[in-house]
XYZ file of C-alpha atoms in Angstrom:
474
model
C -103.115 17.007 -0.393
C -104.449 20.061 -2.124
C -104.343 20.094 -5.858
C -101.393 21.986 -7.366
C -99.434 22.254 -3.996
C -95.716 20.969 -4.277
C -93.923 19.547 -1.254
C -90.013 19.596 -0.899
C -88.443 16.242 -0.357
C -85.442 16.111 2.021
C -82.916 13.319 2.060
C -82.751 11.505 5.459
C -79.252 11.638 7.194
C -78.241 8.390 8.798
C -76.680 8.846 12.259
C -72.932 8.057 12.601
C -72.559 4.671 14.067
C -69.206 4.174 15.830
C -68.100 0.667 16.632
C -65.263 -0.734 18.639
C -63.298 -1.687 15.508
C -63.134 1.873 14.231
C -62.098 3.206 17.598
C -59.253 0.751 17.912
C -57.998 1.474 14.407
C -57.939 5.204 15.086
C -55.999 4.713 18.328
C -53.476 2.419 16.640
C -53.084 4.833 13.759
C -52.435 7.889 16.030
C -49.899 5.739 18.021
C -47.947 4.732 14.900
C -47.831 8.378 13.719
C -46.545 9.533 17.171
C -43.914 6.756 17.233
C -42.637 7.599 13.717
C -42.303 11.366 14.633
C -40.508 10.543 17.910
C -38.220 8.129 16.091
C -36.939 10.778 13.666
C -36.676 13.417 16.386
C -34.767 11.275 18.845
C -30.984 10.716 18.704
C -30.425 6.886 18.531
C -27.800 5.180 20.645
C -25.776 2.795 18.552
C -23.403 0.335 20.220
C -20.039 -0.758 18.877
C -18.348 -4.077 19.645
C -14.703 -3.506 20.459
C -12.284 -5.677 18.451
C -8.580 -6.126 18.085
C -7.093 -4.586 14.928
C -4.590 -2.167 13.425
C -4.601 0.984 11.294
C -3.410 1.197 7.710
C -1.093 4.142 7.926
C 0.098 6.009 4.894
C 3.892 5.641 4.964
C 4.758 6.935 1.458
C 6.159 10.505 1.262
C 7.874 12.774 -1.240
C 10.867 14.487 0.143
C 13.522 17.025 -0.871
C 17.108 15.895 -0.975
C 19.779 17.931 0.769
C 23.530 17.512 0.240
C 26.738 19.433 0.762
C 27.035 20.811 -2.802
C 29.589 23.299 -4.250
C 28.793 24.924 -7.592
C 31.864 25.430 -9.912
C 31.732 28.361 -12.351
C 33.569 28.748 -15.634
C 36.629 31.011 -15.808
C 36.385 31.626 -19.557
C 33.881 31.551 -22.357
C 33.653 28.701 -24.962
C 32.317 25.310 -25.792
C 32.430 22.964 -22.687
C 33.431 19.295 -23.283
C 33.144 17.094 -20.155
C 35.589 14.322 -19.373
C 34.260 13.043 -16.029
C 30.907 11.227 -15.945
C 28.050 12.475 -13.810
C 27.904 10.489 -10.471
C 31.636 9.736 -10.715
C 33.935 10.439 -7.811
C 36.805 12.732 -8.705
C 39.861 13.528 -6.705
C 41.502 16.917 -6.329
C 43.199 18.063 -9.562
C 41.406 15.350 -11.621
C 40.464 16.562 -15.129
C 36.668 17.399 -15.226
C 36.136 19.401 -18.442
C 37.814 21.029 -21.336
C 36.875 24.527 -22.641
C 37.174 25.114 -26.405
C 37.125 28.855 -27.015
C 36.775 28.567 -30.853
C 34.526 25.587 -31.375
C 37.015 23.823 -33.629
C 37.891 21.070 -31.212
C 34.685 19.050 -31.887
C 35.322 19.101 -35.702
C 38.923 17.973 -35.399
C 38.032 15.223 -32.930
C 35.314 14.009 -35.235
C 37.870 13.748 -38.058
C 40.200 11.740 -35.922
C 37.482 9.333 -34.633
C 35.711 8.575 -37.869
C 36.378 4.848 -37.636
C 34.218 2.254 -35.831
C 34.231 1.930 -32.028
C 33.384 -1.131 -30.056
C 32.369 -1.501 -26.366
C 33.853 -4.031 -23.915
C 31.700 -6.296 -21.827
C 32.071 -4.096 -18.759
C 31.114 -0.984 -20.742
C 28.027 -2.804 -22.084
C 27.156 -3.882 -18.488
C 27.079 -0.233 -17.471
C 24.488 0.622 -20.138
C 22.512 -2.517 -19.195
C 22.521 -1.425 -15.565
C 21.219 2.026 -16.368
C 18.361 0.590 -18.505
C 17.310 -1.967 -15.955
C 17.233 0.639 -13.155
C 15.072 2.957 -15.276
C 12.667 0.308 -16.387
C 12.291 -0.990 -12.796
C 11.438 2.426 -11.252
C 9.619 4.109 -14.168
C 6.237 5.690 -13.256
C 4.115 7.039 -16.185
C 2.884 9.746 -13.819
C 6.421 11.062 -13.614
C 7.315 11.225 -17.281
C 10.046 13.772 -16.632
C 12.173 10.842 -15.422
C 12.646 9.886 -19.073
C 14.806 12.980 -19.577
C 16.927 12.062 -16.521
C 17.371 8.621 -18.129
C 18.381 10.217 -21.451
C 21.021 12.396 -19.790
C 22.327 9.443 -17.784
C 22.980 7.555 -21.040
C 24.727 10.609 -22.421
C 26.951 10.739 -19.300
C 27.812 7.095 -19.687
C 28.831 7.763 -23.291
C 30.821 10.745 -22.098
C 32.782 8.573 -19.650
C 33.490 5.885 -22.289
C 34.659 8.526 -24.723
C 36.931 10.250 -22.149
C 39.993 8.199 -22.648
C 39.913 8.464 -26.449
C 39.287 12.210 -26.111
C 42.509 12.622 -24.167
C 44.434 10.571 -26.698
C 42.992 12.633 -29.523
C 43.911 15.907 -27.742
C 47.488 14.721 -27.359
C 47.680 14.011 -31.061
C 46.295 17.463 -31.796
C 48.843 19.346 -29.659
C 50.574 20.725 -32.778
C 47.402 22.006 -34.485
C 46.450 25.660 -34.565
C 43.118 25.049 -32.775
C 44.765 23.641 -29.660
C 45.961 27.062 -28.539
C 42.418 28.014 -27.658
C 41.754 24.868 -25.609
C 41.997 24.920 -21.770
C 41.760 21.994 -19.329
C 40.054 22.518 -15.983
C 40.629 20.290 -12.929
C 38.586 19.590 -9.781
C 39.354 21.910 -6.920
C 38.639 19.130 -4.402
C 37.288 15.614 -3.855
C 33.639 14.975 -4.533
C 30.892 13.532 -6.740
C 30.316 15.353 -10.097
C 26.842 16.435 -11.163
C 25.929 18.418 -14.288
C 22.797 20.287 -13.240
C 21.757 23.060 -10.938
C 18.407 24.114 -9.436
C 19.075 26.897 -6.916
C 18.607 24.607 -3.859
C 22.337 23.839 -3.428
C 22.479 26.052 -0.285
C 19.043 24.910 1.100
C 19.089 23.828 4.752
C 16.567 21.518 6.449
C 15.340 24.347 8.780
C 14.561 26.519 5.789
C 12.295 23.994 3.979
C 8.775 25.254 3.387
C 5.649 23.995 1.670
C 6.470 26.035 -1.412
C 9.684 23.992 -1.963
C 7.510 20.931 -2.883
C 5.623 22.798 -5.622
C 7.627 21.251 -8.460
C 5.304 22.477 -11.176
C 5.581 26.284 -10.645
C 8.417 26.916 -8.110
C 11.049 24.416 -9.178
C 13.361 24.522 -12.211
C 16.145 22.133 -12.954
C 18.799 23.412 -15.279
C 20.839 20.565 -17.002
C 24.298 21.458 -18.320
C 25.134 19.638 -21.589
C 28.448 18.812 -23.164
C 29.536 20.761 -26.250
C 27.397 23.805 -25.444
C 28.517 27.413 -25.579
C 28.917 29.005 -22.187
C 29.908 32.441 -20.936
C 32.485 33.176 -18.306
C 30.991 32.956 -14.826
C 28.218 30.403 -15.675
C 27.727 27.304 -13.544
C 29.602 24.533 -15.313
C 29.186 21.652 -12.767
C 28.879 20.974 -9.042
C 30.596 18.777 -6.471
C 28.903 16.930 -3.631
C 31.697 16.879 -1.126
C 30.183 14.748 1.710
C 28.738 11.345 1.804
C 26.364 12.423 4.611
C 23.014 13.587 3.239
C 19.341 13.862 4.136
C 15.674 13.889 2.973
C 13.186 16.293 4.353
C 9.522 15.167 4.240
C 6.355 16.986 5.343
C 4.609 14.964 8.189
C 1.946 15.125 10.793
C 3.377 16.464 14.081
C 2.198 13.551 16.190
C 3.411 11.000 13.749
C 6.818 12.731 13.420
C 7.200 12.899 17.181
C 6.615 9.081 17.423
C 9.164 8.319 14.753
C 11.732 10.567 16.323
C 11.227 8.933 19.663
C 11.534 5.423 18.197
C 14.954 6.140 16.741
C 16.337 5.174 13.326
C 13.712 4.544 10.677
C 14.002 1.948 7.833
C 13.431 3.709 4.625
C 12.713 2.225 1.174
C 13.496 4.391 -1.928
C 10.805 3.800 -4.484
C 13.127 4.774 -7.364
C 15.198 1.537 -7.088
C 13.663 -0.282 -4.072
C 16.919 0.241 -2.155
C 16.540 0.297 1.619
C 18.596 2.165 4.288
C 18.281 3.387 7.807
C 17.704 7.108 8.398
C 18.102 9.044 11.654
C 14.853 11.155 12.185
C 14.808 14.726 13.401
C 11.477 16.611 13.799
C 11.381 20.211 12.591
C 8.855 23.041 12.911
C 9.883 25.554 10.279
C 9.048 29.153 9.604
C 5.884 28.421 7.651
C 4.355 26.751 10.681
C 4.371 23.212 9.146
C 6.035 20.142 10.592
C 8.771 18.329 8.681
C 10.874 15.210 9.420
C 14.553 15.171 8.376
C 15.926 11.680 7.686
C 19.738 11.626 7.674
C 21.852 9.030 5.950
C 25.511 8.129 5.865
C 25.550 6.150 2.636
C 24.022 5.815 -0.814
C 24.306 9.480 -1.666
C 26.083 8.756 -4.994
C 23.092 6.579 -6.094
C 20.678 9.547 -6.049
C 23.039 12.305 -7.313
C 20.747 13.210 -10.311
C 17.743 13.674 -7.979
C 16.442 16.537 -5.903
C 13.076 14.985 -5.056
C 12.528 11.331 -4.029
C 9.496 9.202 -3.142
C 10.272 7.147 -0.001
C 8.422 4.642 2.087
C 8.869 4.490 5.837
C 8.865 0.855 6.898
C 7.397 0.907 10.389
C 5.484 -1.559 12.458
C 1.694 -1.015 12.542
C 0.194 -0.146 15.912
C -2.005 -3.056 17.073
C -4.470 -3.039 19.905
C -8.162 -2.379 20.361
C -9.772 -0.595 17.423
C -12.449 1.921 18.166
C -14.065 4.741 16.220
C -13.009 8.288 16.901
C -16.658 9.323 17.334
C -16.857 7.230 20.532
C -14.001 9.116 22.235
C -14.994 11.741 24.920
C -13.205 13.864 27.472
C -14.328 13.876 31.129
C -13.226 15.757 34.223
C -12.384 14.021 37.496
C -11.236 14.916 41.046
C -7.641 13.884 41.970
C -7.270 12.099 45.262
C -3.910 11.126 46.713
C -3.206 7.405 47.135
C -3.018 7.555 50.955
C -6.613 8.795 51.183
C -8.110 5.770 49.342
C -8.887 2.594 51.235
C -8.269 -0.494 49.089
C -10.873 -3.228 49.217
C -14.193 -3.046 51.016
C -17.458 -4.816 51.675
C -17.913 -5.583 48.107
C -14.239 -5.935 47.291
C -14.068 -2.354 45.860
C -12.167 0.681 46.924
C -13.547 3.289 49.375
C -12.910 6.713 51.015
C -13.561 7.942 54.491
C -15.353 11.298 54.331
C -15.973 13.796 57.048
C -19.599 14.433 57.874
C -21.769 16.137 60.517
C -24.388 14.542 62.625
C -27.740 16.105 63.498
C -26.373 17.557 66.698
C -23.495 19.236 64.772
C -20.740 16.977 65.835
C -18.075 15.859 63.313
C -18.186 12.196 62.331
C -16.929 9.883 59.610
C -18.620 7.853 56.781
C -17.174 5.284 54.571
C -18.185 5.452 50.863
C -17.696 2.853 48.173
C -16.119 4.432 45.081
C -15.451 3.648 41.450
C -11.827 4.318 40.484
C -11.498 5.430 36.841
C -7.764 5.706 36.667
C -4.605 5.607 38.774
C -1.574 7.649 37.914
C 1.437 5.669 38.876
C 3.746 8.714 38.680
C 1.810 11.180 40.711
C 0.260 8.426 42.873
C -3.246 9.863 42.528
C -6.673 8.378 41.875
C -9.241 9.768 39.516
C -12.709 9.842 41.138
C -16.054 10.915 39.762
C -18.021 13.874 41.147
C -20.962 11.563 41.854
C -19.088 10.231 44.851
C -17.045 13.122 46.137
C -17.808 16.805 45.865
C -15.790 19.938 45.754
C -14.732 20.931 49.287
C -15.263 17.491 50.841
C -12.707 16.537 53.583
C -11.265 13.016 53.267
C -9.442 11.220 56.104
C -6.154 9.586 55.589
C -6.145 5.815 55.790
C -3.876 6.063 58.917
C -4.159 8.988 61.247
C -6.274 12.117 61.576
C -4.788 14.103 58.658
C -7.437 15.312 56.148
C -7.467 16.243 52.541
C -9.787 18.806 50.927
C -11.090 17.795 47.495
C -10.313 20.534 44.936
C -7.895 19.593 42.194
C -9.320 18.299 38.852
C -7.843 16.628 35.796
C -9.297 15.402 32.441
C -9.216 11.753 31.197
C -9.837 10.495 27.703
C -12.220 7.618 27.369
C -15.384 6.040 25.971
C -18.813 5.107 27.333
C -19.071 1.376 28.031
C -22.599 -0.002 27.898
C -22.055 -3.635 29.064
C -24.180 -3.055 32.218
C -27.033 -1.226 30.546
C -25.900 2.364 31.264
C -23.234 4.774 30.048
C -20.198 3.851 32.156
C -17.044 5.912 31.439
C -13.864 3.903 30.799
C -10.433 5.429 30.530
C -8.370 4.659 27.349
C -4.767 5.083 26.333
C -4.532 6.009 22.613
C -1.576 4.474 20.795
C -2.355 5.924 17.341
C -5.319 7.420 15.498
C -6.366 8.731 12.176
C -9.501 10.632 11.065
C -11.845 7.570 11.552
C -10.395 5.130 14.014
C -8.058 4.924 17.022
C -5.923 2.131 18.328
C -5.972 1.995 22.165
C -3.903 -0.085 24.606
C -5.658 -3.280 25.549
C -6.255 -4.965 28.917
C -5.563 -1.894 31.055
C -6.843 -2.078 34.625
C -9.511 0.614 34.309
C -9.942 0.414 30.542
C -11.509 -1.601 27.814
C -11.212 -5.318 26.800
C -12.025 -7.001 23.540
C -15.697 -7.656 22.775
C -16.829 -4.849 25.134
C -19.717 -2.803 23.869
C -19.251 0.977 23.768
C -21.385 3.859 22.502
C -20.622 4.685 18.907
C -21.387 8.344 19.241
C -20.303 9.764 22.570
C -22.384 12.894 22.128
C -25.632 10.927 22.080
C -25.453 9.875 25.764
C -24.671 11.464 29.162
C -22.946 10.016 32.290
C -24.820 7.061 33.752
C -27.649 7.284 31.282
C -29.797 4.161 30.978
C -29.304 2.497 27.662
C -31.941 0.243 26.012
C -30.312 -3.097 25.313
C -32.245 -3.246 22.067
C -30.162 -0.303 20.687
C -28.666 -0.862 17.211
C -25.368 -2.618 16.873
C -22.939 -1.377 14.276
C -22.330 -4.087 11.642
């Protein structure tokens, strides 16, 4: 090496040595990545085991009370003093209230009744009954009921004081203030109520959703004793008929079922009283569906109320419980009964179809079929398009008469996966809500308990092969 000459030293690169272990690891890694990507991109078929069950149906409703009500108006101005108690039945020409035009009557009556008053056992029992009924049905969420209770007690006091009021009036006949006192009598028979709300003329067919807006649309005006009134004001009202009704908003399908089943047992949550109501389904002007429940008794019990919470006591629908997501609609051909041959080589049904041989001559062929449903009213079978096609000619079981396949109809069903593929099964829905449906069990072409069905009907197609390792819903 020459003196003073510098050589550049380069690092030696080792060649890449691939071994079988690295290759296998790379292949496995790529496979796992592809499987993970495919898993998240593929819709998974989840099976559901059919079980017996029932649906918890919401049977509590708030309804508006309708009665035959007649509003009575004052004929003169003055201070009104009631004699009849609210909720009491009065006959025609019974004394209901007294009108004091000067306001001196209350002062003179107070002077006459300044002594102590005692209540009998029966009178105390009335107060006790009012208190017990209120305590039993009180709901803190409906605090306004406290005011109804307050006025009910006042009305009881009014009734108990009625007799002494008349005696006191008779003793004041000679006083100067009695010239301005007038007595007013009932124009007919009915139950007395001392409040108005503008719904006295409301009919069931005129009920709308706005009627139930109690916070903004509804105003109940109570009429109190010893208040100053002008001539022509509403002084009380009479409910003249024991027949009355409650109108509740309801789902159209549920209302139709209740109307078809007949009288419904109703529990009034206010006092837990039960009665039978005759249902009538209504579709009113606002497009909503309502159910009118008509009663022939107990009207007097709810005379202070315009709105009531009621519970419909109905039997729960029981059967096979399936998720709504598993339900699907499928179209089928309709074949008259006389063109289906019962039995066959494998014990199944069959049809005889017209066909053509190679030389063009007309012949017949027997084809095994799967029947999906039989309509006992129209006497027709529902067959899948995988067996018969539009325009096929089928022979009658007896004779040479033919039928051309053309008419279609739709069935409601689910995909059964017991055999490892998506097999459509017709169902008859008894009742359903947003999540589950109750279907009729043990139908000829339908489901049975413990069958496996596809949880999401949109995830499969007809006759699709289903991996038996698919997930099962817990």
